[in-house]
């Protein structure tokens, strides 16, 4: 490179403002309510303790400060036979929610259904959110009939297995771990989503209450 070219390059660099690269960083994308609801539903889908989910929830009444407030929650889930009402809100929506203050102290409807509010901080809490996304990323993994039967049969025989051991029984799918987690997406296998995905992650068979179409 010639001396004049070096000088020209130096002049161009001197015109740049210090820290310009930092100023060009992308602005943080605001969290939308739809995105939070999608994450919440993914968590419910993989949580073996949730027996059912209704959207929206049945209307409920709350006694607050001597007044009766009627509210329809976004969701109603049943866990261990107990109904729970849940609203999923952004931080901005939380500021104007009519039950926000009461819910902080714990709130139960007049018919004994517990009410709670989920926000980005709770829905996307780690390590659960990363674990859920890793599992859901495997949902399109094709699992052959043979691998499906082998995975479920060994869980029936043993009960609970380490993820690495369960994946070792896979013969036809290239990624054995993905095959096991794909069945978790179908609701056939229970995975502890409160912990990171590790070789020692515990997996077990998830029993589903299939309806008999011939029962009258």
PDB file of C-alpha atoms in Angstrom:
ATOM      1  CA  UNK A   1       0.000   0.000   0.000  1.00  0.00           C
ATOM      2  CA  UNK A   2       1.348   3.450  -0.931  1.00  0.00           C
ATOM      3  CA  UNK A   3       2.076   6.163   1.637  1.00  0.00           C
ATOM      4  CA  UNK A   4      -0.735   8.325   0.230  1.00  0.00           C
ATOM      5  CA  UNK A   5      -3.209   5.430   0.560  1.00  0.00           C
ATOM      6  CA  UNK A   6      -2.177   4.928   4.189  1.00  0.00           C
ATOM      7  CA  UNK A   7      -2.733   8.645   4.884  1.00  0.00           C
ATOM      8  CA  UNK A   8      -6.132   8.563   3.176  1.00  0.00           C
ATOM      9  CA  UNK A   9      -7.138   5.516   5.234  1.00  0.00           C
ATOM     10  CA  UNK A  10      -5.974   7.256   8.420  1.00  0.00           C
ATOM     11  CA  UNK A  11      -8.096  10.302   7.591  1.00  0.00           C
ATOM     12  CA  UNK A  12     -11.182   8.137   7.078  1.00  0.00           C
ATOM     13  CA  UNK A  13     -10.649   6.397  10.399  1.00  0.00           C
ATOM     14  CA  UNK A  14     -10.216   9.690  12.247  1.00  0.00           C
ATOM     15  CA  UNK A  15     -13.642  10.808  11.000  1.00  0.00           C
ATOM     16  CA  UNK A  16     -15.289   7.939  12.875  1.00  0.00           C
ATOM     17  CA  UNK A  17     -16.751   8.808  16.227  1.00  0.00           C
ATOM     18  CA  UNK A  18     -15.374   6.900  19.248  1.00  0.00           C
ATOM     19  CA  UNK A  19     -17.712   4.205  20.401  1.00  0.00           C
ATOM     20  CA  UNK A  20     -19.751   4.314  17.186  1.00  0.00           C
ATOM     21  CA  UNK A  21     -19.934   0.543  17.113  1.00  0.00           C
ATOM     22  CA  UNK A  22     -21.590   0.468  20.510  1.00  0.00           C
ATOM     23  CA  UNK A  23     -24.186   2.999  19.386  1.00  0.00           C
ATOM     24  CA  UNK A  24     -25.066   0.749  16.469  1.00  0.00           C
ATOM     25  CA  UNK A  25     -26.126  -2.129  18.702  1.00  0.00           C
ATOM     26  CA  UNK A  26     -29.658  -3.312  18.122  1.00  0.00           C
ATOM     27  CA  UNK A  27     -32.248  -1.932  20.458  1.00  0.00           C
ATOM     28  CA  UNK A  28     -33.773  -4.560  22.718  1.00  0.00           C
ATOM     29  CA  UNK A  29     -36.974  -6.008  21.300  1.00  0.00           C
ATOM     30  CA  UNK A  30     -39.919  -5.472  23.670  1.00  0.00           C
ATOM     31  CA  UNK A  31     -41.552  -8.601  25.026  1.00  0.00           C
ATOM     32  CA  UNK A  32     -45.040  -9.024  23.611  1.00  0.00           C
ATOM     33  CA  UNK A  33     -47.941 -10.678  25.383  1.00  0.00           C
ATOM     34  CA  UNK A  34     -48.400 -13.174  22.554  1.00  0.00           C
ATOM     35  CA  UNK A  35     -44.770 -14.279  22.879  1.00  0.00           C
ATOM     36  CA  UNK A  36     -45.159 -14.756  26.636  1.00  0.00           C
ATOM     37  CA  UNK A  37     -48.352 -16.758  26.138  1.00  0.00           C
ATOM     38  CA  UNK A  38     -46.601 -19.010  23.607  1.00  0.00           C
ATOM     39  CA  UNK A  39     -43.803 -19.678  26.108  1.00  0.00           C
ATOM     40  CA  UNK A  40     -46.317 -20.270  28.909  1.00  0.00           C
ATOM     41  CA  UNK A  41     -48.239 -22.814  26.832  1.00  0.00           C
ATOM     42  CA  UNK A  42     -44.998 -24.630  25.951  1.00  0.00           C
ATOM     43  CA  UNK A  43     -44.211 -24.919  29.664  1.00  0.00           C
ATOM     44  CA  UNK A  44     -47.710 -26.247  30.410  1.00  0.00           C
ATOM     45  CA  UNK A  45     -47.387 -28.775  27.589  1.00  0.00           C
ATOM     46  CA  UNK A  46     -44.216 -30.247  29.085  1.00  0.00           C
ATOM     47  CA  UNK A  47     -45.222 -30.030  32.762  1.00  0.00           C
ATOM     48  CA  UNK A  48     -46.431 -33.526  33.777  1.00  0.00           C
ATOM     49  CA  UNK A  49     -48.140 -32.134  36.879  1.00  0.00           C
ATOM     50  CA  UNK A  50     -50.643 -30.120  34.830  1.00  0.00           C
ATOM     51  CA  UNK A  51     -53.672 -32.315  34.224  1.00  0.00           C
ATOM     52  CA  UNK A  52     -55.694 -29.964  32.039  1.00  0.00           C
ATOM     53  CA  UNK A  53     -55.770 -26.413  30.701  1.00  0.00           C
ATOM     54  CA  UNK A  54     -58.695 -24.192  29.735  1.00  0.00           C
ATOM     55  CA  UNK A  55     -58.496 -20.880  27.885  1.00  0.00           C
ATOM     56  CA  UNK A  56     -59.966 -18.606  29.014  1.00  0.00           C
ATOM     57  CA  UNK A  57     -60.759 -19.628  32.557  1.00  0.00           C
ATOM     58  CA  UNK A  58     -64.256 -19.806  33.980  1.00  0.00           C
ATOM     59  CA  UNK A  59     -65.468 -16.420  35.362  1.00  0.00           C
ATOM     60  CA  UNK A  60     -64.452 -15.880  38.979  1.00  0.00           C
ATOM     61  CA  UNK A  61     -65.385 -13.448  41.737  1.00  0.00           C
ATOM     62  CA  UNK A  62     -62.971 -11.935  44.254  1.00  0.00           C
ATOM     63  CA  UNK A  63     -63.763 -10.153  47.516  1.00  0.00           C
ATOM     64  CA  UNK A  64     -61.350  -7.218  47.737  1.00  0.00           C
ATOM     65  CA  UNK A  65     -61.721  -4.303  50.136  1.00  0.00           C
ATOM     66  CA  UNK A  66     -65.382  -5.006  50.757  1.00  0.00           C
ATOM     67  CA  UNK A  67     -66.151  -5.107  47.033  1.00  0.00           C
ATOM     68  CA  UNK A  68     -66.839  -8.026  44.709  1.00  0.00           C
ATOM     69  CA  UNK A  69     -64.763  -7.972  41.532  1.00  0.00           C
ATOM     70  CA  UNK A  70     -65.547 -10.336  38.669  1.00  0.00           C
ATOM     71  CA  UNK A  71     -62.651 -11.381  36.493  1.00  0.00           C
ATOM     72  CA  UNK A  72     -62.023 -13.858  33.657  1.00  0.00           C
ATOM     73  CA  UNK A  73     -58.457 -15.147  33.772  1.00  0.00           C
ATOM     74  CA  UNK A  74     -56.455 -15.973  30.668  1.00  0.00           C
ATOM     75  CA  UNK A  75     -56.065 -19.612  31.693  1.00  0.00           C
ATOM     76  CA  UNK A  76     -57.364 -22.133  34.169  1.00  0.00           C
ATOM     77  CA  UNK A  77     -55.142 -25.114  34.866  1.00  0.00           C
ATOM     78  CA  UNK A  78     -55.738 -28.157  37.032  1.00  0.00           C
ATOM     79  CA  UNK A  79     -52.765 -29.380  39.062  1.00  0.00           C
ATOM     80  CA  UNK A  80     -53.148 -32.271  41.497  1.00  0.00           C
ATOM     81  CA  UNK A  81     -56.901 -31.905  41.244  1.00  0.00           C
ATOM     82  CA  UNK A  82     -56.819 -28.218  42.220  1.00  0.00           C
ATOM     83  CA  UNK A  83     -57.900 -25.454  39.810  1.00  0.00           C
ATOM     84  CA  UNK A  84     -55.690 -22.404  39.435  1.00  0.00           C
ATOM     85  CA  UNK A  85     -56.446 -19.184  37.539  1.00  0.00           C
ATOM     86  CA  UNK A  86     -53.570 -17.488  35.723  1.00  0.00           C
ATOM     87  CA  UNK A  87     -53.113 -14.240  33.807  1.00  0.00           C
ATOM     88  CA  UNK A  88     -50.067 -13.814  31.555  1.00  0.00           C
ATOM     89  CA  UNK A  89     -49.026 -10.158  31.336  1.00  0.00           C
ATOM     90  CA  UNK A  90     -46.259  -7.916  30.104  1.00  0.00           C
ATOM     91  CA  UNK A  91     -44.709  -5.566  32.659  1.00  0.00           C
ATOM     92  CA  UNK A  92     -46.677  -2.682  31.127  1.00  0.00           C
ATOM     93  CA  UNK A  93     -50.003  -4.505  31.355  1.00  0.00           C
ATOM     94  CA  UNK A  94     -49.263  -5.467  34.952  1.00  0.00           C
ATOM     95  CA  UNK A  95     -49.290  -1.814  36.023  1.00  0.00           C
ATOM     96  CA  UNK A  96     -52.990  -1.435  35.174  1.00  0.00           C
ATOM     97  CA  UNK A  97     -54.237  -4.892  36.151  1.00  0.00           C
ATOM     98  CA  UNK A  98     -57.212  -4.619  38.547  1.00  0.00           C
ATOM     99  CA  UNK A  99     -56.017  -7.500  40.752  1.00  0.00           C
ATOM    100  CA  UNK A 100     -52.308  -6.656  40.787  1.00  0.00           C
ATOM    101  CA  UNK A 101     -52.044  -5.402  44.366  1.00  0.00           C
ATOM    102  CA  UNK A 102     -54.224  -8.135  45.854  1.00  0.00           C
ATOM    103  CA  UNK A 103     -52.413 -10.869  43.927  1.00  0.00           C
ATOM    104  CA  UNK A 104     -49.091  -9.890  45.494  1.00  0.00           C
ATOM    105  CA  UNK A 105     -50.410 -10.929  48.903  1.00  0.00           C
ATOM    106  CA  UNK A 106     -52.058 -14.079  47.529  1.00  0.00           C
ATOM    107  CA  UNK A 107     -55.558 -14.109  46.096  1.00  0.00           C
ATOM    108  CA  UNK A 108     -58.264 -16.770  46.032  1.00  0.00           C
ATOM    109  CA  UNK A 109     -61.653 -16.552  44.338  1.00  0.00           C
ATOM    110  CA  UNK A 110     -64.901 -16.981  46.252  1.00  0.00           C
ATOM    111  CA  UNK A 111     -65.075 -20.560  44.947  1.00  0.00           C
ATOM    112  CA  UNK A 112     -61.569 -21.330  46.285  1.00  0.00           C
ATOM    113  CA  UNK A 113     -59.578 -21.097  43.047  1.00  0.00           C
ATOM    114  CA  UNK A 114     -56.113 -19.623  43.555  1.00  0.00           C
ATOM    115  CA  UNK A 115     -55.220 -16.709  41.252  1.00  0.00           C
ATOM    116  CA  UNK A 116     -51.726 -15.740  40.137  1.00  0.00           C
ATOM    117  CA  UNK A 117     -50.039 -13.527  37.550  1.00  0.00           C
ATOM    118  CA  UNK A 118     -47.213 -14.656  35.268  1.00  0.00           C
ATOM    119  CA  UNK A 119     -44.828 -12.085  33.787  1.00  0.00           C
ATOM    120  CA  UNK A 120     -41.693 -12.257  31.666  1.00  0.00           C
ATOM    121  CA  UNK A 121     -39.622 -12.674  34.834  1.00  0.00           C
ATOM    122  CA  UNK A 122     -41.505 -15.801  35.885  1.00  0.00           C
ATOM    123  CA  UNK A 123     -42.390 -17.323  32.509  1.00  0.00           C
ATOM    124  CA  UNK A 124     -38.849 -16.996  31.164  1.00  0.00           C
ATOM    125  CA  UNK A 125     -37.047 -17.899  34.371  1.00  0.00           C
ATOM    126  CA  UNK A 126     -33.860 -19.893  33.893  1.00  0.00           C
ATOM    127  CA  UNK A 127     -32.855 -22.647  33.578  1.00  0.00           C
ATOM    128  CA  UNK A 128     -36.435 -23.732  32.869  1.00  0.00           C
ATOM    129  CA  UNK A 129     -36.926 -21.598  29.747  1.00  0.00           C
ATOM    130  CA  UNK A 130     -33.747 -22.852  28.087  1.00  0.00           C
ATOM    131  CA  UNK A 131     -34.695 -26.447  28.914  1.00  0.00           C
ATOM    132  CA  UNK A 132     -38.179 -25.993  27.446  1.00  0.00           C
ATOM    133  CA  UNK A 133     -36.789 -24.499  24.241  1.00  0.00           C
ATOM    134  CA  UNK A 134     -34.240 -27.285  23.852  1.00  0.00           C
ATOM    135  CA  UNK A 135     -36.980 -29.896  24.208  1.00  0.00           C
ATOM    136  CA  UNK A 136     -39.410 -28.136  21.875  1.00  0.00           C
ATOM    137  CA  UNK A 137     -36.674 -27.856  19.239  1.00  0.00           C
ATOM    138  CA  UNK A 138     -36.776 -31.671  19.002  1.00  0.00           C
ATOM    139  CA  UNK A 139     -40.502 -31.945  18.334  1.00  0.00           C
ATOM    140  CA  UNK A 140     -40.050 -32.413  14.570  1.00  0.00           C
ATOM    141  CA  UNK A 141     -37.471 -35.177  14.976  1.00  0.00           C
ATOM    142  CA  UNK A 142     -38.868 -38.275  13.215  1.00  0.00           C
ATOM    143  CA  UNK A 143     -38.860 -41.312  15.523  1.00  0.00           C
ATOM    144  CA  UNK A 144     -39.347 -44.702  13.925  1.00  0.00           C
ATOM    145  CA  UNK A 145     -41.920 -47.126  15.294  1.00  0.00           C
ATOM    146  CA  UNK A 146     -39.126 -49.423  16.472  1.00  0.00           C
ATOM    147  CA  UNK A 147     -37.298 -46.704  18.392  1.00  0.00           C
ATOM    148  CA  UNK A 148     -40.569 -45.459  19.845  1.00  0.00           C
ATOM    149  CA  UNK A 149     -41.440 -48.893  21.211  1.00  0.00           C
ATOM    150  CA  UNK A 150     -37.913 -49.509  22.537  1.00  0.00           C
ATOM    151  CA  UNK A 151     -37.768 -46.176  24.366  1.00  0.00           C
ATOM    152  CA  UNK A 152     -41.177 -46.551  25.990  1.00  0.00           C
ATOM    153  CA  UNK A 153     -40.697 -50.232  26.789  1.00  0.00           C
ATOM    154  CA  UNK A 154     -37.438 -49.704  28.661  1.00  0.00           C
ATOM    155  CA  UNK A 155     -39.067 -46.901  30.671  1.00  0.00           C
ATOM    156  CA  UNK A 156     -41.946 -49.239  31.488  1.00  0.00           C
ATOM    157  CA  UNK A 157     -39.436 -51.838  32.666  1.00  0.00           C
ATOM    158  CA  UNK A 158     -37.089 -49.578  34.640  1.00  0.00           C
ATOM    159  CA  UNK A 159     -39.359 -46.718  35.671  1.00  0.00           C
ATOM    160  CA  UNK A 160     -36.965 -43.777  35.686  1.00  0.00           C
ATOM    161  CA  UNK A 161     -33.775 -43.548  33.646  1.00  0.00           C
ATOM    162  CA  UNK A 162     -30.997 -41.100  32.936  1.00  0.00           C
ATOM    163  CA  UNK A 163     -31.487 -39.332  29.616  1.00  0.00           C
ATOM    164  CA  UNK A 164     -28.157 -40.613  28.277  1.00  0.00           C
ATOM    165  CA  UNK A 165     -29.076 -44.228  29.127  1.00  0.00           C
ATOM    166  CA  UNK A 166     -32.553 -43.940  27.643  1.00  0.00           C
ATOM    167  CA  UNK A 167     -31.128 -42.442  24.442  1.00  0.00           C
ATOM    168  CA  UNK A 168     -28.680 -45.353  24.248  1.00  0.00           C
ATOM    169  CA  UNK A 169     -31.537 -47.691  23.350  1.00  0.00           C
ATOM    170  CA  UNK A 170     -32.268 -45.766  20.135  1.00  0.00           C
ATOM    171  CA  UNK A 171     -31.138 -47.656  17.033  1.00  0.00           C
ATOM    172  CA  UNK A 172     -32.606 -45.976  13.948  1.00  0.00           C
ATOM    173  CA  UNK A 173     -32.593 -42.273  14.801  1.00  0.00           C
ATOM    174  CA  UNK A 174     -29.275 -40.496  14.350  1.00  0.00           C
ATOM    175  CA  UNK A 175     -29.671 -38.381  17.492  1.00  0.00           C
ATOM    176  CA  UNK A 176     -30.903 -40.589  20.324  1.00  0.00           C
ATOM    177  CA  UNK A 177     -31.366 -37.691  22.751  1.00  0.00           C
ATOM    178  CA  UNK A 178     -33.503 -35.810  20.228  1.00  0.00           C
ATOM    179  CA  UNK A 179     -35.616 -38.945  19.740  1.00  0.00           C
ATOM    180  CA  UNK A 180     -36.327 -39.197  23.475  1.00  0.00           C
ATOM    181  CA  UNK A 181     -37.135 -35.482  23.748  1.00  0.00           C
ATOM    182  CA  UNK A 182     -39.395 -35.705  20.688  1.00  0.00           C
ATOM    183  CA  UNK A 183     -41.539 -38.188  22.583  1.00  0.00           C
ATOM    184  CA  UNK A 184     -41.577 -35.738  25.497  1.00  0.00           C
ATOM    185  CA  UNK A 185     -43.106 -33.182  23.107  1.00  0.00           C
ATOM    186  CA  UNK A 186     -45.842 -35.721  22.359  1.00  0.00           C
ATOM    187  CA  UNK A 187     -46.612 -36.028  26.053  1.00  0.00           C
ATOM    188  CA  UNK A 188     -45.376 -39.622  26.279  1.00  0.00           C
ATOM    189  CA  UNK A 189     -42.282 -38.932  28.400  1.00  0.00           C
ATOM    190  CA  UNK A 190     -41.924 -36.683  31.449  1.00  0.00           C
ATOM    191  CA  UNK A 191     -38.781 -34.573  31.820  1.00  0.00           C
ATOM    192  CA  UNK A 192     -37.904 -32.350  34.780  1.00  0.00           C
ATOM    193  CA  UNK A 193     -37.988 -28.949  33.033  1.00  0.00           C
ATOM    194  CA  UNK A 194     -36.881 -27.082  36.149  1.00  0.00           C
ATOM    195  CA  UNK A 195     -33.294 -28.276  35.594  1.00  0.00           C
ATOM    196  CA  UNK A 196     -30.853 -28.032  32.658  1.00  0.00           C
ATOM    197  CA  UNK A 197     -30.679 -30.792  30.051  1.00  0.00           C
ATOM    198  CA  UNK A 198     -27.754 -32.977  31.154  1.00  0.00           C
ATOM    199  CA  UNK A 199     -26.695 -36.617  30.676  1.00  0.00           C
ATOM    200  CA  UNK A 200     -28.096 -37.382  34.122  1.00  0.00           C
ATOM    201  CA  UNK A 201     -31.449 -35.679  33.469  1.00  0.00           C
ATOM    202  CA  UNK A 202     -34.161 -38.016  34.745  1.00  0.00           C
ATOM    203  CA  UNK A 203     -36.865 -39.172  32.311  1.00  0.00           C
ATOM    204  CA  UNK A 204     -39.870 -41.389  32.921  1.00  0.00           C
ATOM    205  CA  UNK A 205     -42.992 -42.611  31.179  1.00  0.00           C
ATOM    206  CA  UNK A 206     -45.873 -40.162  31.250  1.00  0.00           C
ATOM    207  CA  UNK A 207     -49.272 -41.763  31.536  1.00  0.00           C
ATOM    208  CA  UNK A 208     -52.055 -40.089  29.600  1.00  0.00           C
ATOM    209  CA  UNK A 209     -55.765 -40.602  30.315  1.00  0.00           C
ATOM    210  CA  UNK A 210     -56.843 -41.733  26.848  1.00  0.00           C
ATOM    211  CA  UNK A 211     -60.600 -41.705  26.325  1.00  0.00           C
ATOM    212  CA  UNK A 212     -62.232 -44.947  25.268  1.00  0.00           C
ATOM    213  CA  UNK A 213     -64.221 -44.109  22.079  1.00  0.00           C
ATOM    214  CA  UNK A 214     -66.399 -47.197  22.549  1.00  0.00           C
ATOM    215  CA  UNK A 215     -67.528 -46.430  26.085  1.00  0.00           C
ATOM    216  CA  UNK A 216     -71.193 -45.502  26.483  1.00  0.00           C
TER     217      UNK A 216
END
